[in-house]
XYZ file of C-alpha atoms in Angstrom:
773
model
C 10.172 -8.559 42.771
C 11.181 -10.393 44.799
C 8.859 -8.009 47.642
C 5.456 -10.225 46.090
C 7.475 -13.534 45.372
C 7.376 -13.208 49.678
C 3.907 -11.945 49.892
C 2.901 -15.482 47.732
C 4.947 -17.849 49.103
C 4.865 -17.074 52.055
C 1.253 -17.016 52.321
C 0.644 -13.386 53.245
C -2.250 -13.486 50.506
C -3.136 -11.232 47.419
C -1.073 -7.959 47.413
C -2.256 -6.241 44.399
C -4.607 -4.277 44.111
C -4.740 -2.185 40.760
C -7.882 -1.147 41.461
C -7.024 0.762 44.196
C -3.737 2.227 42.309
C -5.141 3.882 40.042
C -8.065 6.105 42.034
C -7.710 8.535 41.153
C -4.664 9.536 39.425
C -3.864 11.312 36.260
C -2.224 8.629 33.931
C -1.021 9.784 30.560
C -0.501 7.443 27.262
C 1.445 7.451 24.199
C 0.651 6.054 21.166
C -3.364 5.999 21.782
C -3.924 6.002 18.090
C -3.191 2.433 17.742
C -4.201 -0.317 18.858
C -2.778 -1.680 22.421
C -3.780 2.397 22.904
C -7.109 1.882 22.827
C -7.596 -0.844 24.233
C -5.949 0.391 27.043
C -7.656 3.454 27.463
C -11.208 1.851 26.995
C -10.725 -0.796 29.675
C -8.351 2.102 31.512
C -12.212 3.841 32.021
C -13.921 0.854 32.417
C -12.815 -0.275 35.005
C -10.812 2.328 36.530
C -13.818 4.767 36.988
C -11.894 5.947 39.141
C -8.821 7.265 37.405
C -9.123 11.225 37.995
C -7.469 11.763 34.596
C -6.536 10.560 31.155
C -4.146 12.426 29.296
C -2.973 11.511 25.130
C -0.328 12.875 23.970
C -1.000 12.654 19.987
C -0.080 14.036 16.889
C -1.719 16.849 14.005
C -1.226 14.980 11.331
C -2.748 17.311 8.136
C -6.172 17.676 7.947
C -6.015 16.223 10.834
C -6.527 18.249 14.702
C -5.375 15.611 17.487
C -8.238 16.718 19.319
C -10.409 15.619 16.456
C -7.752 12.064 16.257
C -8.989 11.500 19.493
C -12.464 11.685 19.071
C -12.490 9.569 16.074
C -9.997 7.198 16.297
C -10.008 6.098 20.001
C -13.725 6.963 21.340
C -15.517 7.153 18.196
C -14.196 3.646 17.626
C -16.167 0.153 18.026
C -14.273 -0.682 20.956
C -16.326 2.197 22.804
C -19.411 0.675 21.320
C -20.448 -0.588 25.628
C -19.756 2.346 27.109
C -21.167 5.296 24.617
C -24.565 2.723 25.566
C -23.921 3.157 28.844
C -25.141 6.437 30.947
C -22.461 7.666 32.440
C -20.405 8.125 29.029
C -20.287 11.524 28.767
C -18.420 11.523 32.855
C -16.484 9.230 31.897
C -14.999 10.798 28.245
C -14.940 14.260 30.388
C -12.095 12.211 32.301
C -9.898 12.479 29.069
C -7.759 14.683 27.637
C -5.506 15.318 24.235
C -2.355 17.170 25.069
C -1.661 17.875 20.998
C 2.237 17.018 21.324
C 4.624 15.099 19.221
C 7.798 12.722 20.150
C 8.959 13.746 16.931
C 10.422 16.611 18.761
C 11.963 18.815 21.852
C 9.879 19.117 25.172
C 7.080 17.015 22.707
C 6.177 19.948 20.930
C 3.209 20.882 23.167
C 2.094 23.860 24.400
C 3.038 26.221 27.673
C -0.003 24.470 29.084
C -0.107 21.196 27.544
C 3.701 20.734 29.448
C 2.212 22.718 32.721
C -0.199 19.348 32.629
C 2.973 17.076 32.636
C 2.978 18.337 36.298
C 1.311 15.942 38.370
C 1.405 13.715 36.873
C 0.822 9.556 38.873
C 1.739 6.961 35.638
C 2.892 7.324 32.501
C 2.297 4.435 29.624
C 3.771 4.640 26.630
C 3.277 3.331 23.461
C 3.130 5.097 20.472
C 5.973 2.589 18.309
C 6.716 2.748 14.671
C 6.069 -1.076 14.618
C 6.260 -1.514 10.895
C 9.048 -3.146 10.489
C 10.206 -3.151 7.179
C 9.853 1.097 8.661
C 13.053 2.897 6.565
C 15.739 2.831 8.959
C 16.493 6.304 10.801
C 11.751 7.335 11.131
C 12.139 4.065 12.776
C 15.054 5.171 14.936
C 12.996 8.294 15.848
C 10.982 7.321 16.195
C 11.487 3.828 19.018
C 14.974 4.772 20.429
C 14.917 8.736 19.762
C 11.513 8.769 21.507
C 11.016 7.205 24.258
C 13.849 9.664 25.746
C 12.483 13.588 24.357
C 9.305 11.476 26.413
C 11.841 10.817 29.680
C 12.800 14.231 29.277
C 9.948 16.117 29.084
C 8.610 15.380 31.942
C 11.922 15.853 34.310
C 11.803 18.583 33.004
C 8.628 19.703 33.835
C 9.318 18.436 37.323
C 6.628 15.147 36.829
C 7.421 12.551 39.011
C 5.053 9.743 38.514
C 4.963 6.683 40.399
C 5.602 4.207 37.612
C 6.495 4.717 33.832
C 5.371 1.468 31.336
C 7.260 1.603 28.233
C 6.075 -0.574 25.738
C 8.647 -3.213 24.672
C 8.538 -5.874 22.445
C 9.652 -9.961 23.194
C 11.310 -9.992 20.407
C 14.983 -7.025 21.060
C 15.698 -10.907 22.944
C 17.184 -11.327 18.892
C 17.143 -14.823 17.063
C 18.324 -16.347 20.255
C 16.933 -20.062 21.299
C 16.024 -22.285 23.794
C 14.588 -19.376 26.450
C 14.330 -15.657 27.525
C 14.909 -14.559 30.594
C 12.703 -11.411 32.017
C 16.012 -10.255 32.178
C 18.046 -6.786 30.541
C 18.375 -7.955 27.410
C 22.661 -6.501 26.994
C 22.273 -8.832 30.384
C 22.672 -12.095 27.955
C 25.653 -13.821 27.848
C 27.504 -13.937 23.685
C 24.094 -10.317 22.937
C 27.035 -8.626 20.927
C 28.187 -5.248 23.083
C 26.784 -1.521 21.086
C 27.097 2.215 21.710
C 23.383 3.430 21.242
C 24.050 6.556 20.603
C 26.862 5.954 18.131
C 24.145 3.893 16.586
C 21.448 6.250 16.657
C 24.385 8.733 15.220
C 24.600 6.078 12.170
C 21.651 5.828 11.365
C 20.555 9.857 10.852
C 23.575 9.832 8.700
C 22.513 6.746 6.469
C 19.095 9.198 4.706
C 21.528 11.717 3.766
C 23.374 9.561 2.526
C 20.909 7.162 0.581
C 19.925 10.313 -0.866
C 23.133 11.769 -2.712
C 23.739 8.044 -4.370
C 20.066 8.347 -4.919
C 21.022 11.736 -7.455
C 24.149 9.929 -8.685
C 24.555 10.483 -13.299
C 24.673 6.227 -12.886
C 21.534 6.663 -11.474
C 19.271 9.011 -12.497
C 20.372 7.223 -16.353
C 19.156 3.674 -14.599
C 15.538 5.873 -13.095
C 15.286 7.157 -16.004
C 15.763 4.039 -18.541
C 12.996 2.575 -16.781
C 10.506 5.299 -16.484
C 11.022 4.614 -20.046
C 10.095 1.129 -20.234
C 6.953 1.900 -18.654
C 5.257 5.578 -19.609
C 7.356 6.469 -22.587
C 5.392 7.737 -25.029
C 3.441 9.539 -22.268
C 6.176 12.846 -22.925
C 9.807 14.193 -21.391
C 7.100 15.087 -18.330
C 5.870 12.404 -17.572
C 9.649 10.298 -17.559
C 10.677 12.815 -15.449
C 7.864 12.057 -12.846
C 8.247 9.649 -13.045
C 11.908 9.382 -12.628
C 11.422 10.467 -9.679
C 8.929 8.401 -8.116
C 11.676 5.651 -8.659
C 14.569 7.929 -7.160
C 12.246 7.606 -4.266
C 11.109 4.056 -4.107
C 14.667 3.846 -4.008
C 16.437 5.827 -1.157
C 12.567 4.111 1.000
C 14.174 0.699 -0.275
C 17.355 1.453 0.076
C 17.264 2.874 4.445
C 14.561 -0.302 4.541
C 17.517 -2.654 3.614
C 19.536 -0.982 5.174
C 18.514 -1.271 8.110
C 17.208 -4.447 8.123
C 20.605 -5.570 7.657
C 21.909 -4.164 9.982
C 19.714 -5.733 12.382
C 20.259 -9.460 11.168
C 24.341 -9.399 11.495
C 23.080 -7.950 15.268
C 21.416 -10.470 15.609
C 17.542 -8.845 15.669
C 14.948 -10.227 12.772
C 14.786 -6.103 11.025
C 14.929 -3.403 12.513
C 11.877 -2.677 14.800
C 12.933 -5.530 17.738
C 16.433 -3.026 16.613
C 15.658 -0.220 17.907
C 13.249 -1.279 20.517
C 16.772 -2.686 21.999
C 18.463 -0.203 21.768
C 15.372 2.038 23.323
C 15.600 -0.642 26.482
C 19.345 1.169 26.681
C 18.287 4.883 26.141
C 15.789 4.218 29.040
C 17.200 2.242 31.506
C 20.102 4.940 31.791
C 17.001 6.737 33.498
C 16.953 4.534 36.372
C 17.760 6.197 38.802
C 15.235 9.643 38.041
C 12.248 7.256 37.347
C 10.362 4.099 38.425
C 10.524 2.291 35.041
C 9.065 -0.908 34.350
C 9.617 -2.898 30.446
C 6.959 -4.900 29.692
C 7.530 -7.369 26.549
C 4.723 -8.222 24.589
C 5.057 -10.900 21.928
C 3.137 -10.813 18.917
C -0.056 -8.695 19.748
C -3.011 -10.114 18.079
C -7.235 -10.256 18.177
C -9.333 -9.798 22.028
C -9.881 -12.898 24.103
C -12.314 -10.701 26.537
C -12.570 -7.009 25.699
C -13.881 -4.814 24.316
C -15.014 -7.433 22.475
C -13.933 -10.968 22.697
C -12.135 -10.654 19.021
C -12.250 -6.841 18.512
C -9.024 -6.218 16.830
C -8.282 -2.385 14.308
C -6.731 -3.112 10.794
C -4.243 -6.067 10.407
C -1.737 -7.570 12.633
C 0.943 -9.805 11.707
C 0.488 -12.211 11.222
C -2.534 -11.736 8.969
C -2.263 -10.557 5.989
C -0.204 -14.377 5.332
C -2.909 -15.439 6.756
C -5.374 -14.022 4.608
C -2.961 -15.007 0.874
C -3.033 -17.951 2.299
C -6.806 -18.146 2.273
C -7.008 -16.656 -0.966
C -4.801 -19.601 -2.340
C -1.902 -16.513 -3.038
C 0.595 -17.691 -0.969
C 1.273 -21.639 -1.509
C 4.780 -21.997 0.051
C 6.456 -20.026 3.193
C 9.752 -20.439 5.526
C 9.196 -21.784 9.165
C 10.368 -24.232 11.425
C 7.157 -26.614 11.978
C 8.152 -26.768 15.988
C 9.332 -22.932 16.418
C 7.003 -21.791 18.909
C 4.516 -18.543 18.156
C 4.032 -16.570 20.630
C 0.116 -15.077 20.829
C -1.078 -12.877 23.171
C -4.545 -11.750 22.882
C -4.248 -7.371 23.083
C -6.613 -7.112 25.919
C -3.716 -9.384 28.536
C -1.086 -7.472 27.897
C -3.216 -4.270 28.900
C -3.741 -6.325 31.776
C -0.750 -6.596 32.094
C 0.539 -3.488 32.074
C -2.517 -1.548 34.031
C -0.727 -4.791 36.935
C 3.505 -3.564 35.904
C 2.182 -0.174 36.330
C 0.450 -0.893 40.283
C 3.144 -3.147 41.328
C 5.355 -1.868 44.209
C 8.290 -2.190 43.778
C 8.733 -1.450 40.744
C 9.851 -4.808 38.598
C 12.292 -4.621 35.910
C 11.059 -5.947 32.987
C 8.369 -8.533 32.065
C 6.911 -10.086 29.261
C 3.616 -10.757 28.341
C 4.065 -13.776 25.975
C 1.597 -17.214 26.155
C 4.301 -19.360 24.407
C 5.777 -20.952 27.560
C 2.572 -21.162 30.505
C 0.396 -22.652 26.345
C 2.275 -22.324 23.301
C 1.473 -23.018 19.525
C 3.575 -24.410 17.055
C 3.721 -23.099 14.223
C 2.603 -26.522 12.607
C -0.276 -26.455 15.059
C -1.191 -22.660 14.050
C -1.291 -23.604 9.518
C -3.196 -26.399 10.302
C -5.997 -24.835 12.395
C -5.711 -22.330 9.697
C -6.178 -24.543 6.959
C -8.932 -25.803 8.949
C -10.364 -23.075 9.036
C -10.342 -21.787 5.492
C -11.982 -26.250 4.205
C -14.627 -25.085 6.799
C -15.042 -21.110 5.779
C -13.002 -21.291 2.321
C -12.617 -17.815 -0.410
C -14.718 -18.413 -3.023
C -12.846 -17.374 -6.618
C -13.890 -15.246 -9.242
C -16.117 -18.238 -10.595
C -18.118 -18.752 -7.104
C -16.062 -22.321 -6.444
C -14.218 -22.305 -3.084
C -10.228 -22.174 -3.139
C -8.697 -24.465 -0.600
C -5.457 -23.976 0.005
C -3.089 -26.968 0.941
C -0.482 -27.750 3.853
C 2.476 -26.441 3.948
C 5.493 -28.173 3.807
C 7.157 -26.236 5.807
C 10.687 -26.023 3.336
C 14.059 -23.912 4.730
C 14.159 -20.076 3.631
C 16.273 -20.636 0.858
C 13.873 -22.606 -1.290
C 10.807 -20.340 -1.411
C 13.349 -17.934 -1.880
C 14.947 -19.627 -4.384
C 11.265 -20.168 -6.247
C 10.891 -16.600 -5.885
C 13.800 -15.336 -7.305
C 13.123 -17.980 -10.554
C 9.132 -16.990 -10.390
C 9.443 -13.555 -10.927
C 12.068 -13.737 -14.129
C 9.807 -15.533 -15.416
C 7.295 -13.760 -15.411
C 9.464 -10.371 -16.159
C 10.134 -11.385 -19.058
C 6.437 -12.723 -20.092
C 5.029 -9.541 -19.177
C 7.859 -7.938 -21.569
C 7.263 -9.963 -23.908
C 2.625 -9.366 -22.997
C 3.127 -5.635 -23.350
C 3.909 -6.110 -27.015
C 1.308 -8.000 -28.839
C -1.103 -7.105 -30.010
C -4.339 -5.639 -27.050
C -8.007 -7.678 -27.474
C -6.986 -11.016 -28.242
C -3.866 -10.736 -24.723
C -5.622 -9.293 -22.158
C -6.942 -11.942 -19.764
C -3.307 -13.337 -19.952
C -1.257 -9.930 -19.548
C -3.359 -9.851 -16.184
C -3.613 -13.018 -15.234
C 1.031 -12.197 -15.299
C 0.160 -8.790 -13.061
C -1.754 -10.376 -11.186
C 1.512 -13.602 -10.474
C 3.596 -11.191 -10.103
C 2.069 -9.495 -7.145
C 1.714 -12.362 -5.270
C 4.994 -13.449 -5.878
C 6.343 -9.797 -5.421
C 3.561 -10.034 -1.963
C 5.421 -13.584 -1.470
C 8.617 -12.326 -1.165
C 7.604 -9.122 1.139
C 6.414 -11.066 3.278
C 8.945 -13.635 3.886
C 11.615 -10.483 4.160
C 9.008 -9.314 7.266
C 7.626 -12.826 8.763
C 10.223 -15.434 7.912
C 12.365 -14.538 11.010
C 9.463 -14.863 13.219
C 8.779 -18.021 12.144
C 11.547 -19.684 12.547
C 12.208 -18.118 16.333
C 13.192 -20.594 18.320
C 12.859 -18.657 21.375
C 10.623 -19.045 24.517
C 10.034 -16.895 26.369
C 9.588 -17.576 30.721
C 6.768 -15.755 31.488
C 7.339 -16.219 35.448
C 6.050 -12.683 36.391
C 3.660 -12.154 35.035
C 1.595 -15.098 37.118
C 3.057 -14.177 39.916
C 1.574 -10.781 39.470
C -2.249 -12.772 38.312
C -1.775 -14.857 41.704
C -0.895 -11.727 43.346
C -4.941 -10.616 42.261
C -7.414 -11.453 44.484
C -10.343 -12.773 42.871
C -12.234 -10.788 41.578
C -9.212 -8.478 40.689
C -8.338 -11.986 38.051
C -12.032 -12.213 36.915
C -11.703 -8.544 36.108
C -8.089 -8.316 35.118
C -7.292 -11.687 33.362
C -3.300 -11.271 33.137
C -1.954 -15.049 32.576
C -4.683 -17.196 31.604
C -4.402 -20.558 29.707
C -6.182 -20.343 26.072
C -7.479 -22.781 23.573
C -5.505 -21.507 20.099
C -7.563 -24.603 17.836
C -11.219 -21.634 19.033
C -9.016 -18.327 19.430
C -8.094 -18.238 16.074
C -11.412 -20.241 14.477
C -14.292 -18.157 17.268
C -12.227 -15.493 16.620
C -9.518 -13.567 15.132
C -9.908 -15.634 12.084
C -14.280 -14.487 11.396
C -13.078 -11.318 12.269
C -10.409 -10.606 10.258
C -11.662 -12.308 7.227
C -15.283 -10.867 7.829
C -13.257 -6.737 7.020
C -11.916 -7.969 3.708
C -14.936 -9.671 2.292
C -15.566 -14.324 0.682
C -14.388 -13.493 -3.138
C -11.403 -13.760 -4.441
C -11.293 -11.394 -7.621
C -7.943 -12.255 -9.580
C -8.474 -8.627 -10.309
C -11.099 -6.071 -9.267
C -13.823 -5.091 -11.547
C -13.239 -1.425 -12.545
C -15.158 1.065 -11.820
C -18.080 2.095 -14.347
C -17.844 5.716 -16.005
C -20.886 6.625 -16.438
C -21.551 9.919 -17.464
C -23.089 12.380 -14.906
C -25.663 15.467 -16.104
C -24.552 18.662 -14.611
C -21.667 19.801 -14.644
C -22.547 22.586 -17.732
C -18.632 24.281 -17.333
C -17.213 20.568 -18.202
C -15.631 19.327 -21.954
C -15.962 15.909 -22.948
C -12.236 15.171 -24.439
C -11.890 11.810 -26.974
C -8.720 10.163 -28.220
C -10.668 8.498 -31.680
C -7.762 5.911 -33.610
C -8.274 3.189 -30.759
C -11.098 4.433 -28.907
C -14.152 5.354 -30.365
C -12.012 4.411 -33.782
C -10.768 1.280 -35.019
C -7.816 2.008 -37.225
C -5.280 3.911 -37.012
C -2.396 6.021 -39.021
C -1.718 3.235 -40.408
C -4.228 1.655 -41.988
C -5.377 4.679 -43.886
C -2.458 5.677 -45.625
C -2.397 1.644 -46.545
C -5.973 2.272 -47.753
C -5.401 5.776 -49.706
C -1.994 4.363 -51.002
C -4.156 1.602 -52.140
C -6.420 4.430 -53.756
C -3.259 5.802 -55.539
C -2.262 3.524 -57.110
C -4.027 0.592 -59.565
C -4.612 -2.531 -58.238
C -0.907 -4.138 -60.257
C 0.867 -1.858 -57.881
C -0.769 -3.114 -54.109
C 1.381 -5.458 -53.564
C 4.330 -3.514 -54.302
C 3.007 -0.582 -51.822
C 1.559 -2.939 -49.192
C 5.743 -4.772 -48.472
C 6.714 -0.675 -49.010
C 4.648 -0.164 -46.180
C 5.816 -3.283 -44.469
C 9.561 -2.948 -44.692
C 9.340 0.093 -42.240
C 7.599 -1.613 -39.453
C 10.435 -2.710 -36.822
C 11.027 1.210 -36.960
C 8.977 2.924 -36.921
C 7.055 -0.122 -33.938
C 10.734 0.805 -32.381
C 9.924 5.514 -33.018
C 6.003 4.672 -31.029
C 7.561 3.238 -28.575
C 10.027 6.049 -27.497
C 7.676 8.358 -28.445
C 3.898 8.859 -30.054
C 5.271 12.486 -31.287
C 8.880 10.980 -33.082
C 6.234 8.282 -34.590
C 3.602 10.670 -36.148
C 6.699 12.723 -37.984
C 9.002 9.910 -38.963
C 5.535 8.757 -40.351
C 3.820 11.565 -41.941
C 6.351 12.305 -44.950
C 5.230 9.261 -46.080
C 3.007 12.227 -47.709
C 5.185 14.043 -48.851
C 4.565 15.662 -52.397
C 0.672 14.222 -52.367
C -1.974 16.525 -53.783
C -3.753 17.875 -50.750
C -7.096 18.102 -52.849
C -6.946 14.405 -53.752
C -6.296 13.403 -49.815
C -9.811 15.324 -49.484
C -11.108 13.374 -51.936
C -9.647 10.141 -51.607
C -10.210 10.779 -47.304
C -13.662 11.427 -47.863
C -14.243 7.503 -49.458
C -11.862 6.517 -46.365
C -14.103 8.175 -43.978
C -16.799 6.345 -45.233
C -15.691 2.777 -46.452
C -12.673 1.957 -44.591
C -13.520 4.205 -40.500
C -16.980 3.988 -40.435
C -17.106 0.634 -40.265
C -14.815 0.254 -38.127
C -15.926 2.939 -35.814
C -16.967 2.221 -32.743
C -21.025 2.028 -32.181
C -20.545 2.115 -27.789
C -17.977 5.248 -28.632
C -20.187 8.099 -30.431
C -23.178 7.328 -28.766
C -21.033 8.369 -25.381
C -19.955 10.872 -27.670
C -23.906 12.243 -28.025
C -24.116 11.130 -24.649
C -21.366 14.084 -23.824
C -23.654 16.304 -25.252
C -26.881 15.491 -23.888
C -24.750 16.306 -21.096
C -24.588 20.178 -22.044
C -20.867 19.735 -22.661
C -18.858 20.607 -24.649
C -16.948 17.419 -27.299
C -13.422 17.730 -28.160
C -11.031 14.778 -30.402
C -7.981 15.477 -29.463
C -6.478 13.393 -32.677
C -2.404 12.500 -33.806
C -4.027 11.652 -36.975
C -4.418 13.548 -40.472
C -7.585 16.480 -40.522
C -7.720 14.935 -44.306
C -9.089 11.966 -43.132
C -10.820 12.683 -40.347
C -13.156 15.436 -42.046
C -16.314 13.916 -42.333
C -16.241 12.977 -38.807
C -15.681 16.732 -37.030
C -19.407 17.566 -37.416
C -19.654 14.978 -33.427
C -17.613 17.421 -32.200
C -17.122 21.029 -30.828
C -14.063 21.278 -31.252
C -12.000 19.170 -33.074
C -8.077 19.028 -33.512
C -5.844 17.143 -35.090
C -2.805 17.204 -36.824
C -1.846 19.155 -40.261
C 0.580 18.425 -42.890
C 2.892 21.795 -44.432
C 1.572 22.488 -48.209
C 4.094 23.689 -51.566
C 2.250 24.074 -54.361
C -0.938 22.190 -53.991
C 0.734 19.528 -52.376
C 1.831 18.074 -49.076
C 5.643 18.340 -48.097
C 5.192 15.916 -45.955
C 6.690 18.271 -42.559
C 3.395 18.990 -39.769
C 2.330 22.888 -39.357
C 2.690 22.890 -35.365
C 3.888 19.857 -32.828
C 1.396 17.449 -33.241
C -0.709 16.044 -30.107
C 1.159 13.334 -28.320
C 2.735 12.890 -24.827
C 2.112 15.037 -23.079
C 1.665 17.784 -25.153
C -2.559 16.496 -25.243
C -2.428 17.884 -21.356
C -0.576 20.777 -22.353
C -4.087 21.677 -25.345
C -6.310 21.233 -22.904
C -5.504 23.668 -20.507
C -4.580 26.433 -22.069
C -8.717 25.051 -23.833
C -9.879 24.794 -20.674
C -8.803 28.883 -19.705
C -10.364 30.094 -22.483
C -13.669 27.605 -22.418
C -13.917 28.651 -18.545
C -14.139 24.697 -18.592
C -13.276 23.232 -16.024
C -11.468 19.976 -15.428
C -11.868 18.295 -12.335
C -15.290 18.075 -13.662
C -14.062 17.576 -16.859
C -13.840 13.586 -18.792
C -11.148 12.383 -20.579
C -11.034 8.959 -23.156
C -7.622 7.754 -24.018
C -6.176 4.290 -25.576
C -2.859 3.993 -25.343
C 0.064 5.474 -22.913
C 1.123 7.834 -24.895
C -2.399 9.570 -24.021
C -1.612 9.532 -20.227
C -1.353 13.096 -18.827
C -4.188 14.001 -20.552
C -6.693 11.611 -19.228
C -4.114 12.253 -15.865
C -5.128 15.974 -16.752
C -8.926 15.361 -16.053
C -11.008 14.489 -12.835
C -12.643 11.682 -14.836
C -10.398 9.532 -17.020
C -11.920 6.005 -18.804
C -9.058 3.794 -19.642
C -10.359 2.250 -23.247
C -8.520 -0.112 -24.673
C -5.593 0.335 -22.787
C -2.661 -1.840 -24.028
C -0.312 -2.959 -21.461
C 1.025 0.128 -19.727
C -2.093 1.494 -19.735
C -4.050 -1.154 -19.113
C -1.466 -1.683 -15.626
C -1.737 2.060 -14.288
C -6.282 2.484 -15.037
C -6.050 -1.161 -12.384
C -4.169 -0.209 -9.913
C -5.184 3.912 -9.961
C -8.956 3.196 -10.093
C -9.815 4.055 -13.432
C -13.269 2.859 -15.110
C -11.926 0.612 -17.832
C -14.377 0.199 -21.079
C -14.037 -2.366 -23.799
C -14.996 -0.815 -27.231
C -15.815 -2.879 -30.168
C -17.180 -2.410 -33.896
C -19.977 -3.884 -34.663
C -20.085 -8.042 -35.183
C -18.489 -8.697 -38.294
C -16.965 -6.170 -39.471
C -13.541 -7.453 -41.237
C -9.948 -5.543 -39.860
C -9.137 -4.004 -42.169
C -10.864 -2.543 -45.957
C -9.447 -2.533 -48.997
C -11.139 0.298 -51.672
C -13.643 -0.190 -53.818
C -12.335 1.747 -56.679
C -9.155 1.056 -58.041
C -6.891 3.743 -60.130
C -6.777 3.868 -63.342
């Protein structure tokens, strides 16, 4: 580094020639399928055409071989559009070689042939990393800390002697410090804890087994089961077990994330990402006696200033989710220090910094590629620029009105966290109340509560992930990158700009914000409209299964029972019958919330002693007077559509046979509840397990096997959470008038939802025209 300074200071002229350094060289790149890596490969092919070969270490994923990933995610990305149109594209693309490798495996999991290719490598650029700030601690350690060691060990085993290895780290290895951060090993900073990276790694590797064991204790199992029952209890035991296991896995992941964040913050880093990158610098430094290594530390990498084209970005970077949430009115406040520097650097400046760091002789130890010391952007200025942009180019709400977000007041993190806790508590209470409210009338309110809960949870997540960065008071020295810039000749300064001043308002308004908002659309909807449900022709081996009550019919088993009870009683006893039924409502509701089958068994005991013939006779009258008028015309039309399409129509219901017998001609198969009889009277006991919860899915699978039907091509219509197993069993589930719990699942899974209702003017309940005399 001092040689460069001396050359420049002594007026010896430019001494750094990037193109000459890379001419005829073989370059190994990790992380090529990522944002930075893709930009790097594109720049090498664009500006260093004399490079002999670029070897990309990319791992195979299920259904995506490494070579296919390179063709699709790297060379096939929009970053290469201009190159693909050039006449020499084929010769340039031929310089790229894919090595199917994995940084999580010894020797990178390379084949013998690929391993042999490492001999004779001239430059190594390691940019692969787990960049998620909320990665589980063991995964962050394996990729960010162990990955670079495996790479270096593999190079050594292959007998490689590269001229330079550039290890891409992050400026935030400095941690939560204030003031200027030097371009030096963070371990040498006075006051920093003396850490043993090997001990930290060993501890991280034991955390998963510890947390997994904790998640399987009886106490945890009861906790997960209780929550699963509260969410989908009536769906049945298999569904509860499946949800319990999902909750257990979520617990493990969340716990590992919290353990990583907690350990990092206790030592002065904002998260496991910056912590593991800091430890990686310690580990990599131990290889300096074997390899010429430069550690390059970019800050927050965002959209390109120039190349591959102005505004180019892949995915959503660190600040983008916060910006988008703010623009959509979903983030009214966020913690941060208004006069703190938000250090953002365009991706192309980082790429050029990597190439300059690789080419300079002798190797620099640490180089910052940052902007905060040169052209600082304060947090308050960032918010102002974003605020002004969304007032000039606002999102529109569902009514077409502009959303004009307010300026943040920069509250402290504790204030924001307190508000979020209170909001979460209040909204969860409202959610529990609305989950038991009558269907239809409060659906819009329930959806709004769900949306607000999502926004609050999102704000809480963002505050945990990014709050530390918004409150960072570090300013990163970038003297070395400026010296490298001065060491370039005029031509290469233009080709490889690495220390440009940036007009942040223009950068945000003209490049970055238009790109990220364009990909997210312009209309903010409180809830995404569900897909339309359509009956597709051509699938002759499909079945269409319909729940009846609440799906095709606007009545339920209680309505039918009450009508039949009144019809069999003198008019002067009607009030007594209604009161008798009302007294049992609390226990019936509790039973239904636990298990639909339990509710049906309990309720149908009321038919004990009822004459069979009389029930069928009254059932026909009840269908004519009560059930048919309360049927849903749209539902009956959908039944006819399926029959016209050649699908077998199945009515699958927990209703009793004598209450829906008149509806049977509309279906090919009717599966319903039947009561046992003795001496011409019902006993109040069911003949078989009621069709509720997972019993419906079991019946469907058995029926499909008998009929040779394809459930993946079949349809199911249901209205309650107890219908969930049935809906999950088919390829085309449709939620009709769903209860709050089913509606929430259908919305999350993007299932079609229908709102079917009786003909206008139909009363909720009709008493029998003739009373018993």
